[in-house]
Short mmCIF file of C-alpha atoms and ligand atoms in Angstrom, two decimals:
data_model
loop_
_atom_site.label_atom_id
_atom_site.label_comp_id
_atom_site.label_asym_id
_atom_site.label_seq_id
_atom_site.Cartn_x
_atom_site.Cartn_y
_atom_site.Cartn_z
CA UNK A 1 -16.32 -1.34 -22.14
CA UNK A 2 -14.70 -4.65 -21.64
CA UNK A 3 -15.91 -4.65 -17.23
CA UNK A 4 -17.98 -2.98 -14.63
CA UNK A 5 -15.46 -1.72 -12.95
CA UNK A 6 -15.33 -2.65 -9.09
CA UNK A 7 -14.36 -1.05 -6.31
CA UNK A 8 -13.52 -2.99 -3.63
CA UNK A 9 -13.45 -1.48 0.04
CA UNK A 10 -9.83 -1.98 2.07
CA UNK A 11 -9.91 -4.72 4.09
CA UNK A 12 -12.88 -5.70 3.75
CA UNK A 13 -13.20 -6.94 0.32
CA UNK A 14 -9.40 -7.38 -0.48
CA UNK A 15 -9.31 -11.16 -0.27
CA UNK A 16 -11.85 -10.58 -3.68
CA UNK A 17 -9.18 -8.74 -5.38
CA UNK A 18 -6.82 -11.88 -4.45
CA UNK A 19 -9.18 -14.25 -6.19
CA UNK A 20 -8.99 -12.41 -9.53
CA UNK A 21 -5.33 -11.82 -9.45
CA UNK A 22 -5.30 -15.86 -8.82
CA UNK A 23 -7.43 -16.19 -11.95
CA UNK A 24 -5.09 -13.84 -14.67
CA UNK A 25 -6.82 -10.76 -14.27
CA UNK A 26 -5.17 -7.53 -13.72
CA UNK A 27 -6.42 -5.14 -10.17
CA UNK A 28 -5.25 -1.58 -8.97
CA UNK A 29 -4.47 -1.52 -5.84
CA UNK A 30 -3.03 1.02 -3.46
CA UNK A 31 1.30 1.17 -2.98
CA UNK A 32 2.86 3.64 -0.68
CA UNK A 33 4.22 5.45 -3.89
CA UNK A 34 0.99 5.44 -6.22
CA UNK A 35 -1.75 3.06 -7.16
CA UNK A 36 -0.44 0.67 -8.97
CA UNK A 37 -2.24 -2.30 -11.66
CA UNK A 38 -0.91 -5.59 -10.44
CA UNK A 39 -1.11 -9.01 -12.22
CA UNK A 40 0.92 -12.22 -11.63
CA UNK A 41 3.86 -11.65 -13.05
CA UNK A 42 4.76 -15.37 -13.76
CA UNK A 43 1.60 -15.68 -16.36
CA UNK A 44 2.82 -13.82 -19.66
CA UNK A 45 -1.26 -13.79 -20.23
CA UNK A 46 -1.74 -11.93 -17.01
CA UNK A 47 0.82 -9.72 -17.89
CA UNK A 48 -0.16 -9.20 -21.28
CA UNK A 49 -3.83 -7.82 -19.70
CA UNK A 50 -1.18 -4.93 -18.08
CA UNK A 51 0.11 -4.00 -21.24
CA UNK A 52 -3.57 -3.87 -23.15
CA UNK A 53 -5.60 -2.26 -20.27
CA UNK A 54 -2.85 0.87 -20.01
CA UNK A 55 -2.67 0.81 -23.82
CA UNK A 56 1.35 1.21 -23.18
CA UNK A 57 4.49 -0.65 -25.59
CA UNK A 58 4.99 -4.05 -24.65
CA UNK A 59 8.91 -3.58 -24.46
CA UNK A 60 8.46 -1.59 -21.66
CA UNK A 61 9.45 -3.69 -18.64
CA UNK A 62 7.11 -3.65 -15.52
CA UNK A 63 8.43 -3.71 -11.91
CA UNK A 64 8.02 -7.30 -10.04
CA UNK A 65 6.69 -6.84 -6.53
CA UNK A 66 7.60 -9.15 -3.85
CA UNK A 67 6.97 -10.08 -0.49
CA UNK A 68 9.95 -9.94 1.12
CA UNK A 69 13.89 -10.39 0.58
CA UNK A 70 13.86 -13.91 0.65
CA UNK A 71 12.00 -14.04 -2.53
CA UNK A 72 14.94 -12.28 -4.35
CA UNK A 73 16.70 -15.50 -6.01
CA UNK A 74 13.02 -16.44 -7.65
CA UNK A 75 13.47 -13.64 -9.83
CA UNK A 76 17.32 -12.47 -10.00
CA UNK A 77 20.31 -14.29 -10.21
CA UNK A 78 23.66 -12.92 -9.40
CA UNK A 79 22.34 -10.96 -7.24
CA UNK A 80 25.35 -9.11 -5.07
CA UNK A 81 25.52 -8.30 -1.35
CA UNK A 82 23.86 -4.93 -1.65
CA UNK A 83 21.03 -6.08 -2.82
CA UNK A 84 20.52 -7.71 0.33
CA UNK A 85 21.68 -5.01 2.66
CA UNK A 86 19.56 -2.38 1.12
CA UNK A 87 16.67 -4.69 1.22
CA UNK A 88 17.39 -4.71 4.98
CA UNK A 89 17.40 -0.94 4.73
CA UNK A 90 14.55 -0.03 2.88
CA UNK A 91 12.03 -3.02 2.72
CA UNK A 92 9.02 -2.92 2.72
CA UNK A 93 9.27 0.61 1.08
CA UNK A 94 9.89 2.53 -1.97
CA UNK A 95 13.00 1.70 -3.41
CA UNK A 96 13.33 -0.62 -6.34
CA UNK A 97 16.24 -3.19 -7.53
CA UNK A 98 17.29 -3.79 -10.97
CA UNK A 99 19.31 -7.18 -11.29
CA UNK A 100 19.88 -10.10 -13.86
CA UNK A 101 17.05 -11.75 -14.29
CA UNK A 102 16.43 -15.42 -13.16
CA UNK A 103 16.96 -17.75 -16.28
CA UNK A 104 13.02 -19.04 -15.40
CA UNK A 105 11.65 -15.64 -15.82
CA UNK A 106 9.30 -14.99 -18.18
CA UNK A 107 10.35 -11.88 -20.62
CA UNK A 108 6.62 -10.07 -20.89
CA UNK A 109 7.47 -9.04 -17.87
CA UNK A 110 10.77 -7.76 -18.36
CA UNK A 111 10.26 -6.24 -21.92
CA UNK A 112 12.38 -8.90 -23.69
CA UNK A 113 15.07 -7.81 -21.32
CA UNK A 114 17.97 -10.37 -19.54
CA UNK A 115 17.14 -8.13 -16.04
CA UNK A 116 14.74 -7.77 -13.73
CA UNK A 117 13.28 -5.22 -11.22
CA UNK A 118 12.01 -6.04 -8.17
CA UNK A 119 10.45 -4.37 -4.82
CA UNK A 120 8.62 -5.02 -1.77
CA UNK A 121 6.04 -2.79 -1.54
CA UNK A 122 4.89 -1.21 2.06
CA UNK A 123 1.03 -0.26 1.91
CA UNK A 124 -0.81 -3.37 3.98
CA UNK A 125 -3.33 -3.57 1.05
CA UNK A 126 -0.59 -4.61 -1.51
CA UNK A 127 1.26 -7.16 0.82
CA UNK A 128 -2.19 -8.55 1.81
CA UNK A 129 -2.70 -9.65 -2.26
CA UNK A 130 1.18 -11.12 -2.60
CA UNK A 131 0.03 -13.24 0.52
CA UNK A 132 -2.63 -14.06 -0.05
CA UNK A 133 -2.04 -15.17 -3.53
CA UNK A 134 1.12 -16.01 -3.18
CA UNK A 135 2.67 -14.37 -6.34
CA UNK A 136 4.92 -12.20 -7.39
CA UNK A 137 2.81 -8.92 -9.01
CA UNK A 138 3.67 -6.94 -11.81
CA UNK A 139 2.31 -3.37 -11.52
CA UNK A 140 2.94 -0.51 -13.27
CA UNK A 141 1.27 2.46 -12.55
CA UNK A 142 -2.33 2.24 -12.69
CA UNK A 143 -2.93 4.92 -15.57
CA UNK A 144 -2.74 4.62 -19.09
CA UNK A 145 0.62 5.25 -20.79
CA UNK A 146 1.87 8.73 -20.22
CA UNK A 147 -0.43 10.34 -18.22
CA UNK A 148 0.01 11.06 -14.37
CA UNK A 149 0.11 8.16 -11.90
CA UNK A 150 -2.89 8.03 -9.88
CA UNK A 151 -2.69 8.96 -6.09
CA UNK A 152 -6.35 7.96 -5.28
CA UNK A 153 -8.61 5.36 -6.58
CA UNK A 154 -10.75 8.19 -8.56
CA UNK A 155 -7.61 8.85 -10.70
CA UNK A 156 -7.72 5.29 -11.36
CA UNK A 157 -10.39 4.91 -12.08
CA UNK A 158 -10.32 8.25 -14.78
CA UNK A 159 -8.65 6.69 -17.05
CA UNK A 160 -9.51 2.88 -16.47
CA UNK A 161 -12.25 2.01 -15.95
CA UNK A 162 -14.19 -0.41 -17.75
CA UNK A 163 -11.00 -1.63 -19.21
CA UNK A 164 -9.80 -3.47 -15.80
CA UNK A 165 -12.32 -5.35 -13.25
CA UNK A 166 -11.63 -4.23 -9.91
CA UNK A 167 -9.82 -1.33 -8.13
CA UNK A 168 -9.21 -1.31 -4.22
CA UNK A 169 -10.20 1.77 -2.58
CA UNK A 170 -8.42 2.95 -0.05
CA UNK A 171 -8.16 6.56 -0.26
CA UNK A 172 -4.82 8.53 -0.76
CA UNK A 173 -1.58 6.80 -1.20
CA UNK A 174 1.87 8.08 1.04
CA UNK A 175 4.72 9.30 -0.86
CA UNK A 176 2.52 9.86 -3.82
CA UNK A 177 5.48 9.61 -6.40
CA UNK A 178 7.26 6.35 -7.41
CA UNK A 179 9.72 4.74 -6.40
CA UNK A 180 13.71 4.95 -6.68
CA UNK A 181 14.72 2.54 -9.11
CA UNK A 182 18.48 1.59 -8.69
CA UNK A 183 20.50 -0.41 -11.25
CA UNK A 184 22.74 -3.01 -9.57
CA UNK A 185 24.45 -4.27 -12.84
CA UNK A 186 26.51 -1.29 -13.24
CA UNK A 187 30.05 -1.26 -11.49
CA UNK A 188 28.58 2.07 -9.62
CA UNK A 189 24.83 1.41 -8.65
CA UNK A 190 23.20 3.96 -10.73
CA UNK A 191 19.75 5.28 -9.85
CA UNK A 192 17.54 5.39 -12.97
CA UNK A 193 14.88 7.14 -11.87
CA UNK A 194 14.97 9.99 -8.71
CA UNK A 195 12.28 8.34 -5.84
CA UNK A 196 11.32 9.09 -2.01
CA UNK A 197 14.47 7.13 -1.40
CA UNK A 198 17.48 9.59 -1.81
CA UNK A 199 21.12 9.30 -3.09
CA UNK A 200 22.22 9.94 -0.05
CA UNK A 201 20.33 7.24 2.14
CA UNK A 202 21.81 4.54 -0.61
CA UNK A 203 25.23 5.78 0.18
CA UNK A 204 25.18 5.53 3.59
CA UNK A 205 23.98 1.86 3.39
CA UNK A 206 26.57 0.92 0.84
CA UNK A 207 29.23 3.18 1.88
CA UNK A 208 30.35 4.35 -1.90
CA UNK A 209 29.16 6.67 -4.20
CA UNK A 210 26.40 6.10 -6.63
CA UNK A 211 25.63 8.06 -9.94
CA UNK A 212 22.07 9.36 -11.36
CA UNK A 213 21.58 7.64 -15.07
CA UNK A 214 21.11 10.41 -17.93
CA UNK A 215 17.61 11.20 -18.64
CA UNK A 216 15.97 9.09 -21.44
CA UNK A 217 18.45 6.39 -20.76
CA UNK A 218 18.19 2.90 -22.48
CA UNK A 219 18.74 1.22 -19.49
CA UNK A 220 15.68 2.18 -18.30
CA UNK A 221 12.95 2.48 -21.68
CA UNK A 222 9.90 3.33 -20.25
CA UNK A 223 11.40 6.58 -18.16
CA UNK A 224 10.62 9.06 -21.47
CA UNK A 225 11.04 12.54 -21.36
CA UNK A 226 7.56 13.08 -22.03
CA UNK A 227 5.93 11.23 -18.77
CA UNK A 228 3.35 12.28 -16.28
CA UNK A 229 1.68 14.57 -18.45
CA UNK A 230 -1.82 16.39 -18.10
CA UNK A 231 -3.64 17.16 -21.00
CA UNK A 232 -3.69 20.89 -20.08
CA UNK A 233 -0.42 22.49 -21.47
CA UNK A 234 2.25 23.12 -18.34
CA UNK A 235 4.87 25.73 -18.03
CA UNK A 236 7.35 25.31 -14.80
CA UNK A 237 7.87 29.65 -13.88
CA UNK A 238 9.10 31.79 -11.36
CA UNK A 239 6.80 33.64 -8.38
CA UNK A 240 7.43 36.94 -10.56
CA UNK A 241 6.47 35.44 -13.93
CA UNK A 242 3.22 34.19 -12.74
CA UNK A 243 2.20 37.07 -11.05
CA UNK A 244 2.55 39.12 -14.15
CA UNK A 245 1.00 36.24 -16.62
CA UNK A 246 -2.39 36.10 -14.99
CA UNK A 247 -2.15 39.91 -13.66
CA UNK A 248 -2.08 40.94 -17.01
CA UNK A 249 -4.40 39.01 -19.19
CA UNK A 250 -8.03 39.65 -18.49
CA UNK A 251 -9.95 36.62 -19.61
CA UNK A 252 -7.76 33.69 -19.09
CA UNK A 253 -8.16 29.81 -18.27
CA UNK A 254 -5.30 29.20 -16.38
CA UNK A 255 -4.73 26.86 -13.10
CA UNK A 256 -1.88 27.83 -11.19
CA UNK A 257 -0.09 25.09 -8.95
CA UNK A 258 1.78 26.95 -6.16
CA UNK A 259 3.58 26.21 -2.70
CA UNK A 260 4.54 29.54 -1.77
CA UNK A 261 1.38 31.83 -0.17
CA UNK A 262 2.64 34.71 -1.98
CA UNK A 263 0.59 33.43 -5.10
CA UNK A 264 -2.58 33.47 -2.52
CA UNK A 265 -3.20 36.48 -4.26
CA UNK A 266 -4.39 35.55 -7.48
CA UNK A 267 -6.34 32.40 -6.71
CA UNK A 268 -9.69 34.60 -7.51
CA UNK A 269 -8.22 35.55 -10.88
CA UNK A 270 -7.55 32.00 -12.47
CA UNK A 271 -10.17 29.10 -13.02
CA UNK A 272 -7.75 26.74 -10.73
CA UNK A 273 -5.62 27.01 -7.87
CA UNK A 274 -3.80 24.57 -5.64
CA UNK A 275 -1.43 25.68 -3.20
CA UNK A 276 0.77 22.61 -2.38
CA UNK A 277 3.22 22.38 0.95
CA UNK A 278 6.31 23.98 1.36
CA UNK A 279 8.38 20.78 2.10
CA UNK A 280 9.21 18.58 -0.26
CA UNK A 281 7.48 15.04 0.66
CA UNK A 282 4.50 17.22 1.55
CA UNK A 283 4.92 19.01 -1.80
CA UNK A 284 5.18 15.13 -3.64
CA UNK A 285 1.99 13.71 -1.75
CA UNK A 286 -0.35 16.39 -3.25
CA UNK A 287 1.45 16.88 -6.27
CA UNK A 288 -0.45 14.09 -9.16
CA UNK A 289 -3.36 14.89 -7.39
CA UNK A 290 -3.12 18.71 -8.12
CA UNK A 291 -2.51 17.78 -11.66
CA UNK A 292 -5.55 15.41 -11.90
CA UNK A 293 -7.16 18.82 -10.28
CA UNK A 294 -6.37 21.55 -12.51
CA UNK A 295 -6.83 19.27 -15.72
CA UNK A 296 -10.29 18.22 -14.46
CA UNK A 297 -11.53 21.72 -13.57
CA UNK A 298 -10.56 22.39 -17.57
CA UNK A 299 -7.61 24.75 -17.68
CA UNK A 300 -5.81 25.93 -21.04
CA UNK A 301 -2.97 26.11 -19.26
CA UNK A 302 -1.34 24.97 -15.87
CA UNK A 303 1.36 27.67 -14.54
CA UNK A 304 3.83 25.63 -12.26
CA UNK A 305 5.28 27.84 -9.81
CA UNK A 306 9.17 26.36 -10.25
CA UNK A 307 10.44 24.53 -7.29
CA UNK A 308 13.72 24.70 -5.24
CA UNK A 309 16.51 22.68 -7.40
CA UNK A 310 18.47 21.14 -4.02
CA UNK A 311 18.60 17.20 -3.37
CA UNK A 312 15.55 17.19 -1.43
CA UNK A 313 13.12 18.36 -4.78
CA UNK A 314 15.29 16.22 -7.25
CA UNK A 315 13.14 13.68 -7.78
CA UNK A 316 9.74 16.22 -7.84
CA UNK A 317 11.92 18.41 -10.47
CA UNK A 318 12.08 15.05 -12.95
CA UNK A 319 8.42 14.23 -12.91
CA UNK A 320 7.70 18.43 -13.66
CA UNK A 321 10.61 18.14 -16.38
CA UNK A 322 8.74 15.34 -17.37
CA UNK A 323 5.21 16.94 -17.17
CA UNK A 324 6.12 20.31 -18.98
CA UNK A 325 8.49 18.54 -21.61
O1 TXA B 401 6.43 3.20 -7.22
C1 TXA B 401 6.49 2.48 -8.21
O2 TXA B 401 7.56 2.02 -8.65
C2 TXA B 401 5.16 2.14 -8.91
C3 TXA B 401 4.34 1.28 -7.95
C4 TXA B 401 3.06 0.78 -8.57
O3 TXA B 401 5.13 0.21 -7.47
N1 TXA B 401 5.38 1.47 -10.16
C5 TXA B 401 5.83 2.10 -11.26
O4 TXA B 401 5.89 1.30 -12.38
O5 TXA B 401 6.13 3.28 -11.30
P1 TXA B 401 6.03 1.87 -13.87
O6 TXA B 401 5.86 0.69 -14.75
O7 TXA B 401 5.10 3.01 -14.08
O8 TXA B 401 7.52 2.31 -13.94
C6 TXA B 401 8.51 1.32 -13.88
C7 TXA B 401 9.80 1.76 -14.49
C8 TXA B 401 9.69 1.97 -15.98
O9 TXA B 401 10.31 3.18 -16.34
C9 TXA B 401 10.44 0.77 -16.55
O10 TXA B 401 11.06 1.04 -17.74
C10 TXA B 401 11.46 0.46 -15.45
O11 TXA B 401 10.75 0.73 -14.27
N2 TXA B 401 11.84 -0.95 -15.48
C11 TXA B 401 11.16 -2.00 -15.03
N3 TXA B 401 11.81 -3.17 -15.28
C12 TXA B 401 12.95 -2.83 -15.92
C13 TXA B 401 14.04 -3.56 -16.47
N4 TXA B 401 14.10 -4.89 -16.42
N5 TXA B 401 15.04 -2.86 -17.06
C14 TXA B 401 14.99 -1.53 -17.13
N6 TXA B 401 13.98 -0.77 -16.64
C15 TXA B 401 12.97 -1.41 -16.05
MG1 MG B 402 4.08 4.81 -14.86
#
C-alpha cells in the first residue's frame, strides 16, 4: 500500500484535496454522474498517477473537466458553434464534448489522440477543486479498469484505496451513471456513449439529427464491451425466467436485481435482493450501487430482471449489455 487513504469531509476539508491536486497527486471526488479520480490534466506526471492507480491502458483517453465554457479554446481548437450552444444548454451537467484537441495539449491525457474531451461538471465539490486550483482535471471513473463506477465514496474506496491519497466524502452521487459523450468531429454529432443527457435533448438544441456510434467503436477506445462488470456472473432475464430459476433450485446463491414488486416474492429465497425504481433515472441512481451490493453480499450469480428497451432506458441497457457481456 503506496497511502493511507484519506477521506476528506465535503466542505469542510475540500480546500485539502485542492492542495494535493496542486502538488501532482491524483483525488476522487464526487461528480453528478459518479465519483470520479481527478488529476491536473496539464502534468503528463499527474496524469500518469490516473493511469497506475486504476491499473487501466494508457491509450485510453481520460475526459478533461472544466470550469466553464470559456475555458473551451484552452483545450480544443476548431471548435464549431454547437459546442458553444450546447454548453449553454447543458453546463454545468452531464454531457461531454469531443473536439480537436488544442495543439498545446499534452497527449497522456488524450491517449496519443489529436482530440480532446471536455465537460463541466455540476456537483459543488468538483467545481470547488477546478477553482480553487485552477486546473483543468482529468478524471476517469474512480474504480479500477473494468469494474463498476463508484456511486459513493465506499465504492471508491473498494477498490482504491491505499493506491490513491485522498477521497472526498460526500455521500451518494445524482445521476449515478456517466455522462453522454458526443463526438463533434463527425459531419453528424454522434453520441459515443448513451448518458443522462438524451438524443433527443441534443436535437432540440441543435435542431438536426444526431446518430448513436456502434458499440466497441474506435472512436471512442476505452467504451469496451466488457465494462462495468461485477465479479459475480450476471444474466439480464425476464420476470417469468427468474421466477422459475430461483423457484426451482433449492440451494442457490443468487442476488436478484429487480424494479418490478412482482419479484417481492422471492427476496427470502435468494442470498441478495435489491428492488430498484420503476423510472428510469431512479432506476440509474441505485443501479452501480446495487451491483457493488449483490457482489459484496457474495452471490454466484446476479439475475437482472431485463429492463424496458424505449429511449428513456437506452443508456441503463448499455452499461447491463456491458455488465452481462
Ligand atoms: O460521467 C463521466 O463522464 C465520468 C465523471 C468522472 O466525469 N467520467 C468517466 O470517465 O466516465 P471514463 O474515463 O471512465 O470514461 C471516459 C470515456 C472513455 O470511454 C474514453 O475512451 C472516452 O471517454 N474518451 C475520453 N477522451 C477521448 C478522446 N479524446 N477520444 C475518444 N474517446 C475519449
Ligand atoms: Mg470508467
Amino acid at each position: 500500500m503506496k497511502y493511507q487513504t484519506k477521506l476528506l469531509s465535503w466542505p469542510e476539508e475540500v480546500d485539502e484535496g485542492a492542495r494535493l491536486l496542486m502538488s501532482g497527486e491524483c483525488v476522487a471526488v464526487p461528480t453528478e454522474t459518479v465519483f470520479g479520480l481527478a488529476a491536473d490534466a496539464s502534468d503528463p506526471m499527474a496524469v500518469k498517477r490516473i493511469f497506475e492507480a486504476k491499473q487501466r491502458p494508457s491509450d485510453h483517453p481520460l475526459i478533461v473537466h472544466i470550469l466553464d465554457k470559456t475555458q473551451i479554446p484552452l483545450w480544443a481548437t476548431d471548435v464549431p458553434d454547437s459546442a458553444y450552444a450546447l454548453a449553454d444548454a447543458f453546463w454545468p451537467g452531464p454531457l461531454s464534448l469531443l473536439l480537436p484537441k488544442h495543439p498545446d495539449v499534452n497527449t497522456a491525457v488524450t491517449g496519443g489522440r489529436s482530440t480532446v474531451v471536455l465537460r463541466s461538471p455540476a456537483h459543488p465539490a468538483f467545481r470547488r477543486l477546478l477553482e480553487k486550483s485552477g486546473l483543468g482535471l482529468a478524471a476517469p471513473s474512480a474504480n479500477r479498469y473494468k469494474s463498476v463506477s463508484p456511486t459513493r465514496p465506499e465504492h471508491v474506496l473498494h477498490t482504491l484505496a491505499g493506491r490513491i491519497p485522498a477521497v472526498v466524502n460526500d455521500g451518494a452521487v445524482d445521476c449515478g451513471i456517466e455522462s453522454t459523450i458526443l463526438d463533434l468531429t463527425q459531419v453528424t454529432p454522434t453520441i459515443l456513449r448513451p448518458g443522462p443527457v438524451s438524443a433527443q435533448e441534443i436535437e432540440r438544441v441543435l435542431g438536426r439529427e444526431v446518430h448513436y456510434a456502434q458499440q466497441d467503436n474506435a472512436a471512442a477506445p476505452g467504451n469496451k464491451q466488457q465494462h462495468y462488470q461485477p465479479s459475480a456472473k450476471a444474466e439480464m432475464l425476464g420476470v417469468e425466467h427468474i421466477l422459475t430459476l430461483v423457484k426451482q433450485s433449492e440451494k442457490n446463491r443468487y442476488g436478484v436485481l429487480a424494479y418490478s414488486a412482482g419479484l417481492r416474492q422471492i427476496e427470502n429465497q435468494v442470498v441478495g435482493f435489491v428492488l430498484l425504481e420503476a423510472d428510469s433515472a431512479g432506476y440509474a441512481a441505485g443501479l452501480y450501487d446495487a451491483l457493488h451490493r449483490l457482489d459484496q453480499q457474495g452471490v454466484e450469480q446476479i439475475l437482472i430482471e431485463r429492463p424496458p428497451s424505449t429511449a428513456a432506458w437506452r443508456a441503463i441497457n448499455d452499461r447491463l449489455a456491458r455488465a452481462v457481456a
